[in-house]
XYZ file of C-alpha atoms in Angstrom:
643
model
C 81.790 14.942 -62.477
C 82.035 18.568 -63.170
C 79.503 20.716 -65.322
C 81.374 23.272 -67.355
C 79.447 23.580 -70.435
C 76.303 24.114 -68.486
C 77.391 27.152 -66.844
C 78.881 28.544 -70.052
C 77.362 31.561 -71.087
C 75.528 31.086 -74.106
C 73.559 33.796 -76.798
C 70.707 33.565 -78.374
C 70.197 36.406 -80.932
C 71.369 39.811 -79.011
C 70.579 37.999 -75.038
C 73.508 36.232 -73.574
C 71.987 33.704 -71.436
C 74.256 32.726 -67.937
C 74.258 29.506 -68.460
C 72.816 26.442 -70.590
C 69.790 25.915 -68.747
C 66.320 26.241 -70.348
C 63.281 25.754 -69.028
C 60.918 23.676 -72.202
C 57.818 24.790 -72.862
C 55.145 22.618 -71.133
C 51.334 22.992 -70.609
C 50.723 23.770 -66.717
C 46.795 25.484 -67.227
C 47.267 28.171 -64.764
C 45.539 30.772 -66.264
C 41.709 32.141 -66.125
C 39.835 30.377 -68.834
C 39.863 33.492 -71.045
C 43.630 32.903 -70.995
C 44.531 35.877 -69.079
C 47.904 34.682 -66.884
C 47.197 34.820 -62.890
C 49.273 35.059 -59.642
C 49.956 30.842 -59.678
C 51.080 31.626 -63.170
C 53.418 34.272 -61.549
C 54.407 31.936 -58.591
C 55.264 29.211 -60.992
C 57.681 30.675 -62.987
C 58.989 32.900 -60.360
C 59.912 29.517 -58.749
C 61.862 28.457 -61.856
C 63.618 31.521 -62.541
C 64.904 31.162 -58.554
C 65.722 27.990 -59.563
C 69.292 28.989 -61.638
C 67.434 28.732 -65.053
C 68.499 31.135 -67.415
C 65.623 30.996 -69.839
C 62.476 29.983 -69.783
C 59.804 29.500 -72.293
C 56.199 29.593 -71.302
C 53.565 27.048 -71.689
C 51.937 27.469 -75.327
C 50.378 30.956 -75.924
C 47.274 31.359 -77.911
C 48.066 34.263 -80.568
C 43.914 34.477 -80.612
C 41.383 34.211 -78.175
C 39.056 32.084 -79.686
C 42.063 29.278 -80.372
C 43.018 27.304 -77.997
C 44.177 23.420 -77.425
C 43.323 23.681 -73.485
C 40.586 26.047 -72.201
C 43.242 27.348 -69.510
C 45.649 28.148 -72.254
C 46.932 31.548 -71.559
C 46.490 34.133 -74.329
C 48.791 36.868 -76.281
C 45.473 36.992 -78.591
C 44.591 41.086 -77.215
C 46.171 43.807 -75.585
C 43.967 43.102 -72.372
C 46.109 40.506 -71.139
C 49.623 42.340 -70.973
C 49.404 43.877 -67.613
C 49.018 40.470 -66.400
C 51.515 38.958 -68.088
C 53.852 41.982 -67.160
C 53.738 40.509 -63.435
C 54.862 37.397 -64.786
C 57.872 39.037 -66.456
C 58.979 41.123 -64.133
C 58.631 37.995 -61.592
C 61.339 36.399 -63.734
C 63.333 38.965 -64.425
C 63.833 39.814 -60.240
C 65.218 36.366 -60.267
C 68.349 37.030 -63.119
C 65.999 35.156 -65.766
C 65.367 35.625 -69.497
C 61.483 34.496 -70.220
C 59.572 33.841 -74.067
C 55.784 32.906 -74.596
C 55.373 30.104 -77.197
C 53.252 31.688 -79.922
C 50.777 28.885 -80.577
C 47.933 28.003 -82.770
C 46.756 24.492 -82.601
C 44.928 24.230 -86.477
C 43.000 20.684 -86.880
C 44.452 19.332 -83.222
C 41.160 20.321 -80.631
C 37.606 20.240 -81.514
C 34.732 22.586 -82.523
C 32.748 21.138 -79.222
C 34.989 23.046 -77.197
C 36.380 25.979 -79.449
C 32.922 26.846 -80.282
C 33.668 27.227 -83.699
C 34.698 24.371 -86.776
C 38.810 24.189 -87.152
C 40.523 25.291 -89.781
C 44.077 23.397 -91.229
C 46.332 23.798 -94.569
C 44.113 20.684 -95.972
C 40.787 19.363 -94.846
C 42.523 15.897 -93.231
C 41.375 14.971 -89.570
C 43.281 14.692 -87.244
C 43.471 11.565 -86.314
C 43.147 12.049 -82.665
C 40.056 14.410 -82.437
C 38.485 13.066 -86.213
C 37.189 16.398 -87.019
C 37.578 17.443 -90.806
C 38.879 21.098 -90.407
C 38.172 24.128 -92.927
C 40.797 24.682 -95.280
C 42.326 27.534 -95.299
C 42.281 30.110 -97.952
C 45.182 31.497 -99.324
C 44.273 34.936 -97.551
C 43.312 33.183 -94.287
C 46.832 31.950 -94.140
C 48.164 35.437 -94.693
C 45.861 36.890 -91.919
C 47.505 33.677 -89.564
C 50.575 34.727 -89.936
C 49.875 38.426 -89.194
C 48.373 37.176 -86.227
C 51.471 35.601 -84.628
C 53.483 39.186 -85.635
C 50.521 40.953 -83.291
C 50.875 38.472 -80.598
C 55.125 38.823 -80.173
C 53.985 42.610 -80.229
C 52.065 41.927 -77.491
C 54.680 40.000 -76.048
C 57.510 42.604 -76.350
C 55.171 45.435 -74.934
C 54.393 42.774 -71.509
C 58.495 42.215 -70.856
C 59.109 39.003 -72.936
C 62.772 38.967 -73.979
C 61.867 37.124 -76.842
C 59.407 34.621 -78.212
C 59.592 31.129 -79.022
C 57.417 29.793 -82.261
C 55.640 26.447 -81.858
C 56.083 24.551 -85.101
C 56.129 21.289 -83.180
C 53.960 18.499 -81.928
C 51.316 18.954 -84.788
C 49.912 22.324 -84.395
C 49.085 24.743 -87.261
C 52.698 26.107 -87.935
C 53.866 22.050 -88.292
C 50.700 21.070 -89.931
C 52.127 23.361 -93.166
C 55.518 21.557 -92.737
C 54.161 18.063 -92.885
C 53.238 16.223 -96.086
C 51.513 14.241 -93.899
C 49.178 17.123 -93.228
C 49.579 19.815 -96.172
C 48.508 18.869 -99.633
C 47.915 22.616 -101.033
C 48.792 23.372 -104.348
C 48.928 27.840 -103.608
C 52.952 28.860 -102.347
C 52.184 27.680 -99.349
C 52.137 23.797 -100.433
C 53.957 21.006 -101.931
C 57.568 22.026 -102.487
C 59.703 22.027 -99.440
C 60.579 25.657 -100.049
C 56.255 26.645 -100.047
C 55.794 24.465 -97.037
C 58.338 26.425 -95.293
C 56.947 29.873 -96.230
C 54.434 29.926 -93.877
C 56.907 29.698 -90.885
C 59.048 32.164 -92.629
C 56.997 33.943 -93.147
C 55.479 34.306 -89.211
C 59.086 35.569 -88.691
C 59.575 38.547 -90.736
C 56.199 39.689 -89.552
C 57.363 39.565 -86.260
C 60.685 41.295 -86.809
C 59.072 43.530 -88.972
C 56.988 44.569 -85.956
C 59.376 44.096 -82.632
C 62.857 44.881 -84.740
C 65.325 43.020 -86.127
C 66.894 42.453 -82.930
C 64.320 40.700 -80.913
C 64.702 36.851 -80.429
C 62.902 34.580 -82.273
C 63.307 30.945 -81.190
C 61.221 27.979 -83.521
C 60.719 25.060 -81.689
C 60.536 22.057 -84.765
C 59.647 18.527 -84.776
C 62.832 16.447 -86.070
C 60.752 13.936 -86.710
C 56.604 13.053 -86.441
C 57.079 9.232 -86.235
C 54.003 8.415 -88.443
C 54.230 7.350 -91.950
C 54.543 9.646 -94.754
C 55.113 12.465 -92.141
C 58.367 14.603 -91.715
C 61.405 13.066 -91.007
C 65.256 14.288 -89.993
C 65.949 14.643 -93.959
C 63.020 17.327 -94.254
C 64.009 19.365 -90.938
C 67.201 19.675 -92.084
C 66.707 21.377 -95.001
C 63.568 23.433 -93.358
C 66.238 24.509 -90.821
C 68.636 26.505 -93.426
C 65.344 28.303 -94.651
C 64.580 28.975 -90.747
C 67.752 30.580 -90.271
C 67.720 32.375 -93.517
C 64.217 33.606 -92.508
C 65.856 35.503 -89.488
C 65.138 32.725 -86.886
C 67.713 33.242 -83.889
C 67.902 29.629 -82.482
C 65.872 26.165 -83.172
C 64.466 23.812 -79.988
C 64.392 20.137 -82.121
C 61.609 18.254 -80.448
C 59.798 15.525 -82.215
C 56.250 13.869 -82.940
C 52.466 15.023 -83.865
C 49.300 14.315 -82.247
C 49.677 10.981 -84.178
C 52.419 10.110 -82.651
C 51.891 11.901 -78.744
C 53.291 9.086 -76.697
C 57.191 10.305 -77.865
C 56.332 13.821 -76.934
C 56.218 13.055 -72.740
C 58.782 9.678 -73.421
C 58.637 6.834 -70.748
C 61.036 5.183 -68.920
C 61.840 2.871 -71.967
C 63.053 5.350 -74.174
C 66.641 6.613 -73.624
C 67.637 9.775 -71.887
C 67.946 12.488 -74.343
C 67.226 10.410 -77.571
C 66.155 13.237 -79.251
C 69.620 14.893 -79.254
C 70.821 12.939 -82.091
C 68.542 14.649 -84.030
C 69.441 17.661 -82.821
C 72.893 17.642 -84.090
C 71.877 16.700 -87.169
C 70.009 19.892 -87.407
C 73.447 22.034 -85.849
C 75.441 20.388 -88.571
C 73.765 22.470 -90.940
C 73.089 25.470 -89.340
C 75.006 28.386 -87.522
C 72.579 29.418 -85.106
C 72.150 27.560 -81.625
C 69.916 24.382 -81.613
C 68.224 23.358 -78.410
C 68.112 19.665 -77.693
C 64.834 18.425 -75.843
C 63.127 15.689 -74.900
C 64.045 13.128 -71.667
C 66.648 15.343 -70.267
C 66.351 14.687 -66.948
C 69.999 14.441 -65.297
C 73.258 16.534 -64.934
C 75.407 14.226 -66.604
C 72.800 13.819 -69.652
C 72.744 17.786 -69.667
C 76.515 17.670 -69.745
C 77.368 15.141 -72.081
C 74.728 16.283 -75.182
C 76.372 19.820 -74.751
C 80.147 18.480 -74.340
C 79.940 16.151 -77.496
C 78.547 19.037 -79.458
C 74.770 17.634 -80.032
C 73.590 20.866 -79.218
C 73.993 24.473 -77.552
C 71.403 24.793 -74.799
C 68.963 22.098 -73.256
C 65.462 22.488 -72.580
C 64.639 20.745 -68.899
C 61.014 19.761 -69.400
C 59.325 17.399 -66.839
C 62.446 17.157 -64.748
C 61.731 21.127 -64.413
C 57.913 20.511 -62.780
C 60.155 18.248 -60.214
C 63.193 20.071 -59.447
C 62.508 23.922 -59.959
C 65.935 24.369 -58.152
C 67.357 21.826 -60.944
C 70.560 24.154 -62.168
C 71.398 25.541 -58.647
C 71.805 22.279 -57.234
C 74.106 21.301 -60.262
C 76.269 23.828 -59.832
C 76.306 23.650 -56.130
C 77.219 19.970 -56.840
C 74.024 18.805 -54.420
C 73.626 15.954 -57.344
C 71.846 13.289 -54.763
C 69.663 16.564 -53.591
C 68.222 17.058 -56.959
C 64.070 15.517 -56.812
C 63.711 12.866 -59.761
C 61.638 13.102 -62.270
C 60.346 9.435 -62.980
C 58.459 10.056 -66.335
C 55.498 8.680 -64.641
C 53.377 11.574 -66.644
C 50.348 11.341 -64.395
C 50.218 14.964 -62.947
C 51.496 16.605 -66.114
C 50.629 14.619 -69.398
C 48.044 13.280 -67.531
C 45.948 16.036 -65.469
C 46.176 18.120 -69.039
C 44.898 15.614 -71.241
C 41.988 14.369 -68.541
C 38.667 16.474 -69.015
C 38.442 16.710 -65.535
C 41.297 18.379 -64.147
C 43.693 20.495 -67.347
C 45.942 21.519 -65.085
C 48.972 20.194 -64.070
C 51.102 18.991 -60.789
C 54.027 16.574 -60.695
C 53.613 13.288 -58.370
C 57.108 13.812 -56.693
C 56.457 17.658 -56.303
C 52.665 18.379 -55.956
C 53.866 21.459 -54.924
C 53.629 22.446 -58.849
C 51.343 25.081 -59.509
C 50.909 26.069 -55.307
C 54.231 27.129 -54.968
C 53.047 30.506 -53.369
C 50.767 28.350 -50.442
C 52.894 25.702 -50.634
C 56.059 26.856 -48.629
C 59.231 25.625 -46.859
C 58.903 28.042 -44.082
C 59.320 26.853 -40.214
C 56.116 25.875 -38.652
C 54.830 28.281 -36.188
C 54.738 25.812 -34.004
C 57.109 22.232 -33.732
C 54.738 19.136 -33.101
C 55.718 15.653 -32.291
C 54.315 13.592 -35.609
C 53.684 10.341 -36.218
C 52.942 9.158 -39.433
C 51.677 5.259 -39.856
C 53.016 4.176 -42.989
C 56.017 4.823 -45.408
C 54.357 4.631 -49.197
C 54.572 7.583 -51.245
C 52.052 9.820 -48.572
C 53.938 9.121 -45.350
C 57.430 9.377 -46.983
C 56.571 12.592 -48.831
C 54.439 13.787 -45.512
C 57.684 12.850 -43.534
C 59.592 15.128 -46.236
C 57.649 17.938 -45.657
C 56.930 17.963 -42.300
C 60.530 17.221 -41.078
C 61.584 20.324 -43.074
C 59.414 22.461 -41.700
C 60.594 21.814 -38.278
C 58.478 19.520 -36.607
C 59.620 16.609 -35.255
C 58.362 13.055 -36.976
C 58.349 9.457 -36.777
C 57.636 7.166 -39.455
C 56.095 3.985 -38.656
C 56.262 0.801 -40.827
C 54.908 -2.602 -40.370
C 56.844 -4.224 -42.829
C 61.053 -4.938 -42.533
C 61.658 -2.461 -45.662
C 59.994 1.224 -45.986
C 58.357 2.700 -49.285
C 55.000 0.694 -49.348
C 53.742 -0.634 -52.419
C 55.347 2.126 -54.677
C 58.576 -0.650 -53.877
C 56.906 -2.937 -55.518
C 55.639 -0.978 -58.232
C 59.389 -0.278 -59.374
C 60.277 -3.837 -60.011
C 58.232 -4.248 -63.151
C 59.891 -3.282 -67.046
C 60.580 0.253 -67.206
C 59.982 1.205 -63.700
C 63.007 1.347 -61.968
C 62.659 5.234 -61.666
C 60.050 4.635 -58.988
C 62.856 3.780 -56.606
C 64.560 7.528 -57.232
C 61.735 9.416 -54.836
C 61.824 6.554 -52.469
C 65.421 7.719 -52.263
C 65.030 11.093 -52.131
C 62.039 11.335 -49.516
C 64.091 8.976 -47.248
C 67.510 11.052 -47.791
C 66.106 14.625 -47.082
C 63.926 13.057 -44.364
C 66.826 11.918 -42.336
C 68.391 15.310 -42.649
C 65.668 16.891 -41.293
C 65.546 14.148 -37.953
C 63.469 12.030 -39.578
C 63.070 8.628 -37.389
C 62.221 5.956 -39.568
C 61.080 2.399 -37.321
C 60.654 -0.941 -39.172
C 58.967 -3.761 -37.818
C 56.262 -2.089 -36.034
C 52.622 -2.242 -36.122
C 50.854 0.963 -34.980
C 48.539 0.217 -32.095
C 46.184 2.396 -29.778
C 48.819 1.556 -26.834
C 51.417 2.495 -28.773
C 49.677 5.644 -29.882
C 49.030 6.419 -26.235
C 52.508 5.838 -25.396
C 54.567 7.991 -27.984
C 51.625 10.809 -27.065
C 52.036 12.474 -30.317
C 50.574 15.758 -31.545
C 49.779 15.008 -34.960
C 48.662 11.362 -36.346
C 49.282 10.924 -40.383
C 47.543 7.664 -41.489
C 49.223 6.540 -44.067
C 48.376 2.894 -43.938
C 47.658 2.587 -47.770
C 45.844 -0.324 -49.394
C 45.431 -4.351 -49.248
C 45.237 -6.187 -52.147
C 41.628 -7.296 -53.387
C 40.964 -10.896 -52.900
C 36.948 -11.598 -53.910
C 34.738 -14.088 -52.268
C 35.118 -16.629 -55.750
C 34.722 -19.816 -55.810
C 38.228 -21.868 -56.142
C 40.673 -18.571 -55.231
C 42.085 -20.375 -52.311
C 43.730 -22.821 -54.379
C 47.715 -23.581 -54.475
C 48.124 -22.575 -57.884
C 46.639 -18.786 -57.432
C 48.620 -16.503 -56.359
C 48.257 -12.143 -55.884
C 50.320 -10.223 -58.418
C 52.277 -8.422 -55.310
C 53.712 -11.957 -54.473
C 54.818 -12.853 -57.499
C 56.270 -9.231 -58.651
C 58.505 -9.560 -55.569
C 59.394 -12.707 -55.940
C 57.663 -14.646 -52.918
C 55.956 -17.356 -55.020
C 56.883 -18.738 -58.829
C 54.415 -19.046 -61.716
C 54.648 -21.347 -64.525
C 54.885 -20.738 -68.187
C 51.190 -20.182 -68.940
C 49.334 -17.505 -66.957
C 45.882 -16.420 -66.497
C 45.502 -13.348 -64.663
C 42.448 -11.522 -63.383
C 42.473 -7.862 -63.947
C 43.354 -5.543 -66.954
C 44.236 -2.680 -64.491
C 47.542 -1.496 -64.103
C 48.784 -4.148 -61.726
C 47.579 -6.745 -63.793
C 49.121 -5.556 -66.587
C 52.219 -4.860 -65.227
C 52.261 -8.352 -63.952
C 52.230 -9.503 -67.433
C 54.802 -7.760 -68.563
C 56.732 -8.946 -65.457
C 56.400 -12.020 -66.296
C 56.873 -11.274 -69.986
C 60.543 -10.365 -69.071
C 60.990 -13.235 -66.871
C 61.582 -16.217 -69.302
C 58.859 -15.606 -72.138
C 55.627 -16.596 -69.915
C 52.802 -15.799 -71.552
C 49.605 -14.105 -70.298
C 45.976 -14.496 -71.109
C 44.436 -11.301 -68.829
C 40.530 -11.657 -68.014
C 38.232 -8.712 -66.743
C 34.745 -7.263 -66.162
C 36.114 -4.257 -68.233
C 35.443 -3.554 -72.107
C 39.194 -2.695 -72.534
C 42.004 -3.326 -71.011
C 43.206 0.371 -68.764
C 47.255 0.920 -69.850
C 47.254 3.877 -68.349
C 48.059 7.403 -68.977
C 49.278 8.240 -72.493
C 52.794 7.138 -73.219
C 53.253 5.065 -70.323
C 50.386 3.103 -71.402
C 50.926 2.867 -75.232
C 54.471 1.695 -74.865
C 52.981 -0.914 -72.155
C 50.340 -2.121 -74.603
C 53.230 -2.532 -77.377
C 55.589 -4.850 -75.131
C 52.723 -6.826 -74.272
C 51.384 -7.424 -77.920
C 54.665 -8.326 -78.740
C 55.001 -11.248 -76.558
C 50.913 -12.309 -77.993
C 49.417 -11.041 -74.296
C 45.492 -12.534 -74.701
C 42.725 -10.290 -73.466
C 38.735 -12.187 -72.365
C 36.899 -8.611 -71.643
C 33.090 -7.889 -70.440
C 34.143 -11.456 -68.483
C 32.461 -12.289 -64.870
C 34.320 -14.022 -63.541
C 32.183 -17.378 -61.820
C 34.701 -20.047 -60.496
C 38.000 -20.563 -60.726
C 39.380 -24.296 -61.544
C 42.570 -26.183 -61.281
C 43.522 -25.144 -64.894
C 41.540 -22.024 -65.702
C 38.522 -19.851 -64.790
C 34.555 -20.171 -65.662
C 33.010 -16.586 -66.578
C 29.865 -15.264 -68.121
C 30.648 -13.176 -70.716
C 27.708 -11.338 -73.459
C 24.925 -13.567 -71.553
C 26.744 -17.129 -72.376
C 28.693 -19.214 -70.193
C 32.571 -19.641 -71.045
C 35.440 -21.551 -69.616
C 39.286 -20.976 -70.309
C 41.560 -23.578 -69.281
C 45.130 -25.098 -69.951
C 46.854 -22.663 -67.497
C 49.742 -23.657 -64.990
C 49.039 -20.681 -62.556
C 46.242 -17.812 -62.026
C 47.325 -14.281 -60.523
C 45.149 -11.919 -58.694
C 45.247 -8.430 -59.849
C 41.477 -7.499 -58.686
C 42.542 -4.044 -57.271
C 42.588 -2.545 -53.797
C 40.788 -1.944 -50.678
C 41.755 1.294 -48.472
C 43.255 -0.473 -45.057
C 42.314 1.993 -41.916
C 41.925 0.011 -38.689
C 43.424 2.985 -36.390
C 41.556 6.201 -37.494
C 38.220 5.303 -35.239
C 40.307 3.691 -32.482
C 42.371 7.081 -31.693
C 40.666 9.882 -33.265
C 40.033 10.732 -29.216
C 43.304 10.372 -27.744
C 45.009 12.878 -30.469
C 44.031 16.130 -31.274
C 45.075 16.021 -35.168
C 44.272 13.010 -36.964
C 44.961 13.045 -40.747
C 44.060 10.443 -43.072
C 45.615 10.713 -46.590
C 46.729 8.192 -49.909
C 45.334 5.176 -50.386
C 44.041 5.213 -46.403
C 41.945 7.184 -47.471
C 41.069 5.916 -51.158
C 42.636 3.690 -53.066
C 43.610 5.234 -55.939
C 47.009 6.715 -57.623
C 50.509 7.500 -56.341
C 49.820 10.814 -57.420
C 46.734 11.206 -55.516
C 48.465 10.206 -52.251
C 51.223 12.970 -52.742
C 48.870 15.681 -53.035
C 47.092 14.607 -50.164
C 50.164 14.342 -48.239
C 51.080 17.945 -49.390
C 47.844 19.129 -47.936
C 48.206 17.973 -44.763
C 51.575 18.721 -44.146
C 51.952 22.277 -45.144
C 49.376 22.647 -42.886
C 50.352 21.040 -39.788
């Protein structure tokens, strides 16, 4: 398949771009907390900009200090953080790249816990995510807002930007004006489409008023919030003409609110590039370029929404945190060479909405956000490696290693490689697993990777091959508790019957509201209607990270999935199961088959047996702790850009 339109040149305002490419906006979190950008901010987009892009758009900008909607949000809020972002600039612009900061202020959508302060929205309506009731605010206050994005694209213009891009999307302050479903004001800046407009007009005369007439100004727009009474393709249309008229230079069409967050990242069960029908809606009314976002994630989708006119550039989100060398490979035509993104959203949409971590890394790549430590370079020295195990840690240890020169050996017990992350693909709308399977396997056999089936890892064996380097990569067993009746013939673990070794009847009981479990129901939901009552110690069922999760929890409430939570689970019987639940003993029965989905236990039986015949022994994934795909990556990253 060839690529023209993608390596068209393309303008936007006075900058002709070289080629289609953008890179979308996404939050990574790699600056100080005071928002100031730093050199893994640099590294990052440096990386990108290598990578054949022709634009890219930073992660949203605060246009003040004191708002934020992550407290590693960088800042355009004061002249104190331009020399830093100059670095990042003139990273970018070494590399042949165009870059823009999204001007951002995130109104009712964070919380006065962490801002320090109450927050302040066109109407005093909660959001319904953080239930806060923000200030109002005044007439003036919304004058001194928009002043404050014109200062921050000053900012901007004086640090190297070529441009900046406007967030008006995903619910924040500049949307939150658009939206009836958020505005209710009665001043010029409410009711009428034209006075719910103003305010984003508004934001870009001030800033062409202050950086000239010929600096870019992109507006990135929801097509559509998905939530009743909100905005819909209809309104964005029309907003769109007043956008251009306003002296906008292009439009990114991206859809939802905070509302409605589970279309922003999309899963695997939403098309690739769904959003770009809205996005020609938009270009049919307009004259200036439209951006199409949203689930790009291949070449040929790329291709196609540009060649059938949908739009004239597209923004590579997630697909960018996997591939940074995404449009070089393209146009080199190294298609199978490209690393899938599998919309998994743990390390991005995950990490940045998880208290604990706000900043991001990409399962496939957990290079993302080390790309400066994290290099390809040869290995000072080669070392014979062995690595025990061919989930997601050995395979992406194999990867790594093998490319940096040494010389490695994969070892799997099993007849088929790729561990339980195999498994993990067969379920509904996980067939994207399989692509870094693919791709770890593929580059590892480049790079002299040996690969041997069939073969249990032993201290003789060890002993025999004489490696340098050990990588224990043995993963995790399924959980099987000491409970009374779970030897019976009619239970079964949810591994055997996802891949098919055993058959389950109609009605199911399964134990565990985990992922597996879960995705065991939804198996089986696919599979001929069976029907799933799930039973756990847990208060709530876990779907999962955001998006993933919510579109899980739909598919199973549509096929009447049963949930017995806060159970202990006592004995289980030829029909059902016996629990404790609240203090009071319960039984369920009138089930033809009960699946395990209890979890796993880490499964290590080598580490103590050679730690003293090999001089580096590395543990790593589930080995080590049983725990996420994502997890085991990273781990694997850390040992073998080390080694």
């Amino acid at each position: 398949m060839k690529y023209n339109k993608l390596f068209e040149p393309g303008k936007i305002g006075k900058l002709t771009l070289k080629n289609r490419f953008i890179v979308g906006a996404m939050g990574v979190g790699f600056a100080e907390l005071g928002g100031t950008p730093t050199d893994r901010t640099v590294a990052y987009y440096k990386a990108r900009a290598k990578g054949g892009f022709a634009l890219i758009i930073t992660e949203v900008t605060r246009v003040q200090d004191s708002e934020f909607c992550t407290p590693y949000e960088p800042s355009l809020g004061d002249d104190k953080h331009i020399p830093a972002w100059k670095k990042v600039t003139d990273a970018v612009h070494a590399e042949g790249a165009y870059i823009f900061p999204q001007l951002h202020q995130p109104g009712r959508q964070y919380t006065k816990a962490i801002l320090g302060h109450e927050v302040s929205a066109p109407s005093p309506l909660a959001c319904p995510v953080f239930d806060e009731t923000p200030h109002e605010l005044t007439t003036e206050e919304v004058w001194d807002n928009i002043h404050l994005f014109g200062d921050a694209a000053l900012r901007a213009k004086k640090a190297g930007f070529d441009g900046v891009e406007v967030h008006a999307g995903h619910g924040y302050l500049v949307q939150q004006f658009l939206s009836q479903f958020t505005n209710r004001r009665f001043d010029e800046f409410g009711g009428s489409l034209e006075n719910r407009a103003r305010f984003a007009c508004e934001i870009c005369k001030d800033i062409k008023r202050k950086c000239g007439d010929d600096f870019p100004v992109i507006i990135k727009l929801s097509s559509e919030e998905k939530v009743p009474g909100g905005l819909t393709i209809s309104d964005t249309k029309i907003f769109a003409k007043y956008f251009e008229d306003a002296g906008y230079d292009a439009i990114e069409a991206t859809i939802c609110t905070y509302a409605s967050l589970d279309w922003m990242s999309a899963p695997e069960d939403v098309p690739m590039g769904f959003n770009a029908y809205n996005a020609k809606q938009i270009k049919e009314g307009v004259s200036i370029p439209v951006i199409s976002i949203d689930r790009i994630n291949t070449p040929e989708i790329a291709e196609d929404i540009l060649e059938t006119g949908k739009a004239d550039f597209v923004s590579i989100s997630r697909q960018s945190l996997a591939e940074p060398e995404f449009p070089n490979k393209t146009k080199e035509g190294k298609i199978s060479e490209i690393t899938p993104c599998i919309n998994c959203l743990q390390s991005c949409m995950g990490y940045m909405t998880d208290p604990n971590h706000l900043q991001a890394c990409c399962l496939v790549n957990p290079r993302v956000g080390h790309e400066a430590e994290y290099t390809f370079d040869p290995a000072q020295t080669s070392k014979n490696v062995m690595i025990v195990g061919s989930g997601p840690a050995g395979l992406y240890a194999a990867y790594v290693a093998s490319k940096r020169g040494h010389h490695v050996t994969v070892y799997e017990a099993q007849d088929k490689l790729g561990g339980q992350f195999r498994i993990a693909a067969l379920p509904p709308a996980k067939s994207l697993l399989t692509g870094p399977l693919r791709f770890w396997i593929q580059e590892g056999k480049k790079n002299g990777v040996q690969y041997v089936l069939n073969t249990a890892v032993t201290k003789e064996l060890v002993e025999e091959k004489k490696p340098d380097v050990v990588i224990l990569a043995t993963g995790a067993k399924q959980s099987k508790p000491p409970i009374k009746g779970i030897d019976m013939e009619n239970v079964f673990m949810a591994n055997d019957v996802i891949e098919g070794k055993v058959k389950v009847g109609r009605n199911v009981l399964i134990a565990g509201a985990g992922l597996v479990g879960l995705e065991t129901a939804d198996f089986l939901r696919e599979r001929g209607g069976r029907t799933s009552t799930i039973i756990d110690m847990l208060p709530a069922p876990d779907y999962g990270v955001l998006g993933v999760g919510t579109h899980l929890h739909q598919r199973l409430d549509s096929n009447n999935t049963q949930y017995i939570m806060g159970a202990s689970i006592q004995e289980f019987t030829p029909d059902g199961v016996k629990y404790t639940q609240n203090g009071e003993e319960k039984e369920a029965t009138g089930f033809d088959s009960i699946v395990i989905a209890l979890g796993s236990k880490s499964y290590n039986p080598l580490e103590k047996e050679i730690k003293d015949c090999v001089k580096e022994v590395y543990v790593i994934g589930d080995a080590s702790k049983a725990g996420q795909a994502n997890k085991a990556t990273e781990e694997a990253a850390a040992v073998a850009f080390k080694i």
